[in-house]
PDB file of C-alpha atoms in Angstrom:
ATOM      1  CA  MET Z   1     -18.631  -8.111  -0.971  1.00  0.00           C
ATOM      2  CA  THR Z   2     -15.618  -6.335   0.836  1.00  0.00           C
ATOM      3  CA  ASP Z   3     -12.809  -4.867  -1.796  1.00  0.00           C
ATOM      4  CA  ARG Z   4      -9.233  -5.855  -0.363  1.00  0.00           C
ATOM      5  CA  VAL Z   5      -6.094  -3.509  -0.286  1.00  0.00           C
ATOM      6  CA  LEU Z   6      -3.230  -5.521  -0.356  1.00  0.00           C
ATOM      7  CA  PHE Z   7       0.668  -3.790   0.929  1.00  0.00           C
ATOM      8  CA  VAL Z   8       3.427  -5.535   0.059  1.00  0.00           C
ATOM      9  CA  CYS Z   9       7.201  -4.830   0.753  1.00  0.00           C
ATOM     10  CA  HIS Z  10      10.254  -7.140   1.230  1.00  0.00           C
ATOM     11  CA  ALA Z  11      10.430  -8.697   4.681  1.00  0.00           C
ATOM     12  CA  ASN Z  12       6.660  -7.389   5.993  1.00  0.00           C
ATOM     13  CA  LEU Z  13       8.058  -5.935   9.420  1.00  0.00           C
ATOM     14  CA  CYS Z  14       8.377  -2.241   8.663  1.00  0.00           C
ATOM     15  CA  ARG Z  15       6.589  -0.512   5.686  1.00  0.00           C
ATOM     16  CA  SER Z  16       3.952  -2.449   4.194  1.00  0.00           C
ATOM     17  CA  PRO Z  17       2.337  -3.027   8.439  1.00  0.00           C
ATOM     18  CA  MET Z  18       2.431   0.321   8.779  1.00  0.00           C
ATOM     19  CA  ALA Z  19       1.318   1.280   5.253  1.00  0.00           C
ATOM     20  CA  GLU Z  20      -1.411  -1.362   6.414  1.00  0.00           C
ATOM     21  CA  HIS Z  21      -2.024   0.122   9.458  1.00  0.00           C
ATOM     22  CA  LEU Z  22      -2.432   3.562   8.691  1.00  0.00           C
ATOM     23  CA  ALA Z  23      -4.668   2.408   6.033  1.00  0.00           C
ATOM     24  CA  ARG Z  24      -7.096   1.127   8.343  1.00  0.00           C
ATOM     25  CA  ARG Z  25      -7.137   4.354  10.061  1.00  0.00           C
ATOM     26  CA  LEU Z  26      -7.553   6.145   6.964  1.00  0.00           C
ATOM     27  CA  LEU Z  27     -10.607   4.133   5.602  1.00  0.00           C
ATOM     28  CA  ALA Z  28     -11.783   3.155   8.245  1.00  0.00           C
ATOM     29  CA  GLU Z  29     -15.679   4.422   6.705  1.00  0.00           C
ATOM     30  CA  ARG Z  30     -14.836   2.386   3.590  1.00  0.00           C
ATOM     31  CA  PRO Z  31     -16.067  -0.980   2.802  1.00  0.00           C
ATOM     32  CA  VAL Z  32     -12.265  -1.720   2.241  1.00  0.00           C
ATOM     33  CA  THR Z  33     -10.249  -4.530   4.267  1.00  0.00           C
ATOM     34  CA  VAL Z  34      -6.488  -3.887   3.984  1.00  0.00           C
ATOM     35  CA  ALA Z  35      -3.519  -6.279   4.831  1.00  0.00           C
ATOM     36  CA  SER Z  36       0.338  -6.865   3.723  1.00  0.00           C
ATOM     37  CA  ALA Z  37       2.566  -9.642   3.316  1.00  0.00           C
ATOM     38  CA  GLY Z  38       6.341  -9.515   2.439  1.00  0.00           C
ATOM     39  CA  THR Z  39       8.363 -10.778  -1.166  1.00  0.00           C
ATOM     40  CA  ASP Z  40      11.161 -12.720   1.701  1.00  0.00           C
ATOM     41  CA  ALA Z  41       9.082 -12.590   4.573  1.00  0.00           C
ATOM     42  CA  VAL Z  42       9.775 -14.937   7.307  1.00  0.00           C
ATOM     43  CA  ASP Z  43       6.021 -15.932   8.667  1.00  0.00           C
ATOM     44  CA  GLY Z  44       5.147 -15.224  12.045  1.00  0.00           C
ATOM     45  CA  LEU Z  45       7.598 -12.382  13.265  1.00  0.00           C
ATOM     46  CA  SER Z  46       6.387  -8.802  14.934  1.00  0.00           C
ATOM     47  CA  MET Z  47       6.744  -5.831  13.530  1.00  0.00           C
ATOM     48  CA  HIS Z  48       9.806  -4.084  13.671  1.00  0.00           C
ATOM     49  CA  PRO Z  49       9.659  -2.353  17.208  1.00  0.00           C
ATOM     50  CA  TYR Z  50      10.133   1.223  15.705  1.00  0.00           C
ATOM     51  CA  ALA Z  51       7.026   0.064  12.950  1.00  0.00           C
ATOM     52  CA  LEU Z  52       5.384  -0.788  16.170  1.00  0.00           C
ATOM     53  CA  GLU Z  53       6.220   1.848  17.402  1.00  0.00           C
ATOM     54  CA  VAL Z  54       4.205   4.414  14.729  1.00  0.00           C
ATOM     55  CA  ALA Z  55       1.590   1.940  13.968  1.00  0.00           C
ATOM     56  CA  THR Z  56       0.320   2.849  17.659  1.00  0.00           C
ATOM     57  CA  GLU Z  57       1.005   5.940  17.646  1.00  0.00           C
ATOM     58  CA  SER Z  58      -2.024   6.187  15.083  1.00  0.00           C
ATOM     59  CA  GLY Z  59      -4.296   4.757  17.264  1.00  0.00           C
ATOM     60  CA  ALA Z  60      -3.290   0.870  15.609  1.00  0.00           C
ATOM     61  CA  ASP Z  61      -3.432  -1.578  18.029  1.00  0.00           C
ATOM     62  CA  ALA Z  62      -0.497  -3.201  16.367  1.00  0.00           C
ATOM     63  CA  ALA Z  63       0.609  -5.870  19.081  1.00  0.00           C
ATOM     64  CA  ALA Z  64      -0.320  -8.698  17.598  1.00  0.00           C
ATOM     65  CA  PHE Z  65       0.471  -7.699  14.042  1.00  0.00           C
ATOM     66  CA  ARG Z  66       2.730 -11.276  13.039  1.00  0.00           C
ATOM     67  CA  THR Z  67       4.241 -10.996   9.135  1.00  0.00           C
ATOM     68  CA  ARG Z  68       3.375 -13.227   6.303  1.00  0.00           C
ATOM     69  CA  GLY Z  69       4.616 -14.119   3.294  1.00  0.00           C
ATOM     70  CA  LEU Z  70       3.653 -13.129  -0.090  1.00  0.00           C
ATOM     71  CA  ARG Z  71       1.302 -15.670  -1.523  1.00  0.00           C
ATOM     72  CA  PRO Z  72      -0.644 -15.991  -5.364  1.00  0.00           C
ATOM     73  CA  GLU Z  73      -3.614 -16.149  -4.474  1.00  0.00           C
ATOM     74  CA  TYR Z  74      -2.875 -12.856  -2.010  1.00  0.00           C
ATOM     75  CA  LEU Z  75      -2.395 -11.146  -4.948  1.00  0.00           C
ATOM     76  CA  VAL Z  76      -5.616 -12.786  -6.922  1.00  0.00           C
ATOM     77  CA  ASP Z  77      -7.848 -11.652  -4.247  1.00  0.00           C
ATOM     78  CA  ALA Z  78      -6.847  -8.550  -3.850  1.00  0.00           C
ATOM     79  CA  THR Z  79      -9.032  -5.482  -5.572  1.00  0.00           C
ATOM     80  CA  LEU Z  80      -5.324  -3.276  -5.289  1.00  0.00           C
ATOM     81  CA  VAL Z  81      -1.958  -3.965  -4.695  1.00  0.00           C
ATOM     82  CA  LEU Z  82       0.060  -1.351  -3.552  1.00  0.00           C
ATOM     83  CA  THR Z  83       3.932  -2.448  -3.368  1.00  0.00           C
ATOM     84  CA  ALA Z  84       7.294  -0.480  -1.628  1.00  0.00           C
ATOM     85  CA  THR Z  85       9.228  -0.434  -4.718  1.00  0.00           C
ATOM     86  CA  ARG Z  86       9.110  -1.564  -8.337  1.00  0.00           C
ATOM     87  CA  ARG Z  87      11.146  -4.718  -8.045  1.00  0.00           C
ATOM     88  CA  GLN Z  88       8.400  -5.369  -5.623  1.00  0.00           C
ATOM     89  CA  ARG Z  89       5.576  -4.770  -8.015  1.00  0.00           C
ATOM     90  CA  SER Z  90       7.453  -6.578 -10.696  1.00  0.00           C
ATOM     91  CA  ILE Z  91       7.134  -9.500  -8.133  1.00  0.00           C
ATOM     92  CA  CYS Z  92       3.608  -9.618  -7.593  1.00  0.00           C
ATOM     93  CA  THR Z  93       2.930  -8.987 -11.261  1.00  0.00           C
ATOM     94  CA  ALA Z  94       5.228 -12.776 -12.159  1.00  0.00           C
ATOM     95  CA  LEU Z  95       3.643 -14.322  -9.293  1.00  0.00           C
ATOM     96  CA  ALA Z  96      -0.178 -13.438 -10.298  1.00  0.00           C
ATOM     97  CA  PRO Z  97       0.086 -12.207 -13.999  1.00  0.00           C
ATOM     98  CA  SER Z  98      -3.767 -11.127 -13.765  1.00  0.00           C
ATOM     99  CA  ALA Z  99      -2.751  -8.407 -10.785  1.00  0.00           C
ATOM    100  CA  LEU Z 100      -1.258  -6.426 -13.366  1.00  0.00           C
ATOM    101  CA  HIS Z 101      -3.584  -3.571 -13.953  1.00  0.00           C
ATOM    102  CA  ARG Z 102      -4.159  -3.124 -10.129  1.00  0.00           C
ATOM    103  CA  THR Z 103      -0.715  -3.203  -9.105  1.00  0.00           C
ATOM    104  CA  PHE Z 104       1.284  -0.386  -8.407  1.00  0.00           C
ATOM    105  CA  THR Z 105       4.108   1.239  -6.518  1.00  0.00           C
ATOM    106  CA  LEU Z 106       2.563   2.810  -3.775  1.00  0.00           C
ATOM    107  CA  ARG Z 107       3.903   6.589  -4.280  1.00  0.00           C
ATOM    108  CA  GLN Z 108       2.746   5.964  -8.277  1.00  0.00           C
ATOM    109  CA  PHE Z 109      -0.111   5.166  -6.739  1.00  0.00           C
ATOM    110  CA  GLY Z 110      -0.496   8.277  -4.707  1.00  0.00           C
ATOM    111  CA  ARG Z 111       0.401  10.743  -7.343  1.00  0.00           C
ATOM    112  CA  LEU Z 112      -1.840   9.240  -9.912  1.00  0.00           C
ATOM    113  CA  ALA Z 113      -4.647   8.966  -7.789  1.00  0.00           C
ATOM    114  CA  ALA Z 114      -4.275  12.878  -6.449  1.00  0.00           C
ATOM    115  CA  ALA Z 115      -4.432  13.803 -10.287  1.00  0.00           C
ATOM    116  CA  ALA Z 116      -7.177  11.857 -11.073  1.00  0.00           C
ATOM    117  CA  GLU Z 117     -10.161  13.262 -12.004  1.00  0.00           C
ATOM    118  CA  ALA Z 118     -12.848  11.749  -9.274  1.00  0.00           C
ATOM    119  CA  PRO Z 119     -16.184   9.952 -11.164  1.00  0.00           C
ATOM    120  CA  ALA Z 120     -19.145  12.487 -12.418  1.00  0.00           C
ATOM    121  CA  GLU Z 121     -21.567   9.455 -10.539  1.00  0.00           C
ATOM    122  CA  PRO Z 122     -21.278   7.654  -7.239  1.00  0.00           C
ATOM    123  CA  ALA Z 123     -20.227   3.996  -8.039  1.00  0.00           C
ATOM    124  CA  GLY Z 124     -21.348   0.949  -6.714  1.00  0.00           C
ATOM    125  CA  ASP Z 125     -17.654   0.389  -6.427  1.00  0.00           C
ATOM    126  CA  PRO Z 126     -16.030   3.151  -5.046  1.00  0.00           C
ATOM    127  CA  LEU Z 127     -12.607   1.515  -5.273  1.00  0.00           C
ATOM    128  CA  ARG Z 128     -13.040  -0.511  -8.178  1.00  0.00           C
ATOM    129  CA  ALA Z 129     -13.967   2.902  -9.615  1.00  0.00           C
ATOM    130  CA  ALA Z 130     -10.587   4.900  -7.946  1.00  0.00           C
ATOM    131  CA  ILE Z 131      -8.672   2.116  -9.564  1.00  0.00           C
ATOM    132  CA  ALA Z 132     -10.277   2.772 -12.789  1.00  0.00           C
ATOM    133  CA  ALA Z 133      -9.612   7.028 -12.418  1.00  0.00           C
ATOM    134  CA  VAL Z 134      -6.165   6.307 -11.738  1.00  0.00           C
ATOM    135  CA  ALA Z 135      -5.617   4.265 -14.906  1.00  0.00           C
ATOM    136  CA  GLN Z 136      -6.936   7.144 -16.798  1.00  0.00           C
ATOM    137  CA  ALA Z 137      -4.386   9.266 -15.018  1.00  0.00           C
ATOM    138  CA  ARG Z 138      -1.997   6.828 -15.813  1.00  0.00           C
ATOM    139  CA  GLY Z 139      -2.293   7.375 -19.370  1.00  0.00           C
ATOM    140  CA  ARG Z 140      -2.426  10.678 -19.788  1.00  0.00           C
ATOM    141  CA  LEU Z 141       0.476  11.835 -17.125  1.00  0.00           C
ATOM    142  CA  GLN Z 142       4.453  11.558 -18.060  1.00  0.00           C
ATOM    143  CA  PRO Z 143       6.268   8.816 -16.301  1.00  0.00           C
ATOM    144  CA  ALA Z 144       7.598  10.105 -13.175  1.00  0.00           C
ATOM    145  CA  ALA Z 145      11.932   9.348 -12.499  1.00  0.00           C
ATOM    146  CA  PRO Z 146      11.892   5.812 -11.632  1.00  0.00           C
ATOM    147  CA  ASP Z 147      13.460   6.400  -7.501  1.00  0.00           C
ATOM    148  CA  ALA Z 148      10.157   8.664  -7.390  1.00  0.00           C
ATOM    149  CA  ASP Z 149       8.231   5.355  -7.326  1.00  0.00           C
ATOM    150  CA  ASP Z 150       9.914   3.327  -4.573  1.00  0.00           C
ATOM    151  CA  LEU Z 151       9.812   4.002  -0.616  1.00  0.00           C
ATOM    152  CA  ARG Z 152      12.498   4.313   1.044  1.00  0.00           C
ATOM    153  CA  ASP Z 153      13.334   1.149   3.393  1.00  0.00           C
ATOM    154  CA  PRO Z 154      13.767   2.315   6.845  1.00  0.00           C
ATOM    155  CA  ILE Z 155      15.158  -0.521   8.376  1.00  0.00           C
ATOM    156  CA  GLY Z 156      18.591   0.033  10.163  1.00  0.00           C
ATOM    157  CA  GLY Z 157      17.471   3.761  10.529  1.00  0.00           C
ATOM    158  CA  THR Z 158      16.655   5.289  13.338  1.00  0.00           C
ATOM    159  CA  SER Z 159      13.212   5.564  15.008  1.00  0.00           C
ATOM    160  CA  ALA Z 160      12.778   9.204  13.064  1.00  0.00           C
ATOM    161  CA  ASP Z 161      13.640   7.131   9.856  1.00  0.00           C
ATOM    162  CA  PHE Z 162      10.519   5.205  10.370  1.00  0.00           C
ATOM    163  CA  ARG Z 163       8.077   8.293  10.944  1.00  0.00           C
ATOM    164  CA  ARG Z 164       9.497  10.217   7.724  1.00  0.00           C
ATOM    165  CA  CYS Z 165       8.364   6.605   5.655  1.00  0.00           C
ATOM    166  CA  ALA Z 166       5.230   6.604   7.767  1.00  0.00           C
ATOM    167  CA  GLU Z 167       4.349   9.862   6.536  1.00  0.00           C
ATOM    168  CA  GLU Z 168       5.415   9.230   3.226  1.00  0.00           C
ATOM    169  CA  ILE Z 169       3.255   6.702   2.911  1.00  0.00           C
ATOM    170  CA  GLU Z 170       0.724   8.622   4.538  1.00  0.00           C
ATOM    171  CA  ARG Z 171       0.863  10.998   1.765  1.00  0.00           C
ATOM    172  CA  SER Z 172       0.430   8.520  -0.423  1.00  0.00           C
ATOM    173  CA  LEU Z 173      -2.594   7.377   0.774  1.00  0.00           C
ATOM    174  CA  ARG Z 174      -4.821  10.569   1.484  1.00  0.00           C
ATOM    175  CA  PRO Z 175      -5.221  10.826  -2.186  1.00  0.00           C
ATOM    176  CA  LEU Z 176      -6.757   7.403  -2.520  1.00  0.00           C
ATOM    177  CA  ALA Z 177      -8.849   7.523   0.340  1.00  0.00           C
ATOM    178  CA  ALA Z 178     -10.197  10.900  -0.722  1.00  0.00           C
ATOM    179  CA  LEU Z 179     -10.820   9.211  -4.217  1.00  0.00           C
ATOM    180  CA  ILE Z 180     -12.745   6.358  -2.981  1.00  0.00           C
ATOM    181  CA  GLY Z 181     -14.632   9.210  -1.161  1.00  0.00           C
ATOM    182  CA  ALA Z 182     -15.262  10.568  -3.990  1.00  0.00           C
ATOM    183  CA  ALA Z 183     -16.217   7.580  -5.707  1.00  0.00           C
ATOM    184  CA  GLY Z 184     -18.730   6.850  -3.288  1.00  0.00           C
TER     185      GLY Z 184
END
């Protein structure tokens, strides 16, 4: 069975589709699928042009991407849910309470994954082992300031704002990729 990572933002136009495409590249060698959705998305829209530009520059073929609204079944089926903000994390856990222990903001998860200890033995399910390692790190680290967990929305900004957002997404995803690699 393939594990699933779901990225969630507000409209599924900028942050979550960029995260989806960046994660697809970073996790290409792992048995993990990635998808995205928006808490307030209108189904079927194209990605924001600047987000499409960033995704394409990273090697993704993102022209066919279409937005989709968040549904409880997406959350239930996901092995890991990574949101852009704390507000969206709350919405996700309200829609699917069973996803509580595997739902984080993207920046929170990246910070915890960077501090987590890799499993001593290779795991049969590297993503679940990475989530368990992050949960242990969460229990021993002081919480960050609330603003440290939210990924700023670049909507209304320049192309450079979207690139900065994508860089922050990639910085948060690298520790996840490394932890999955160490666990597998």
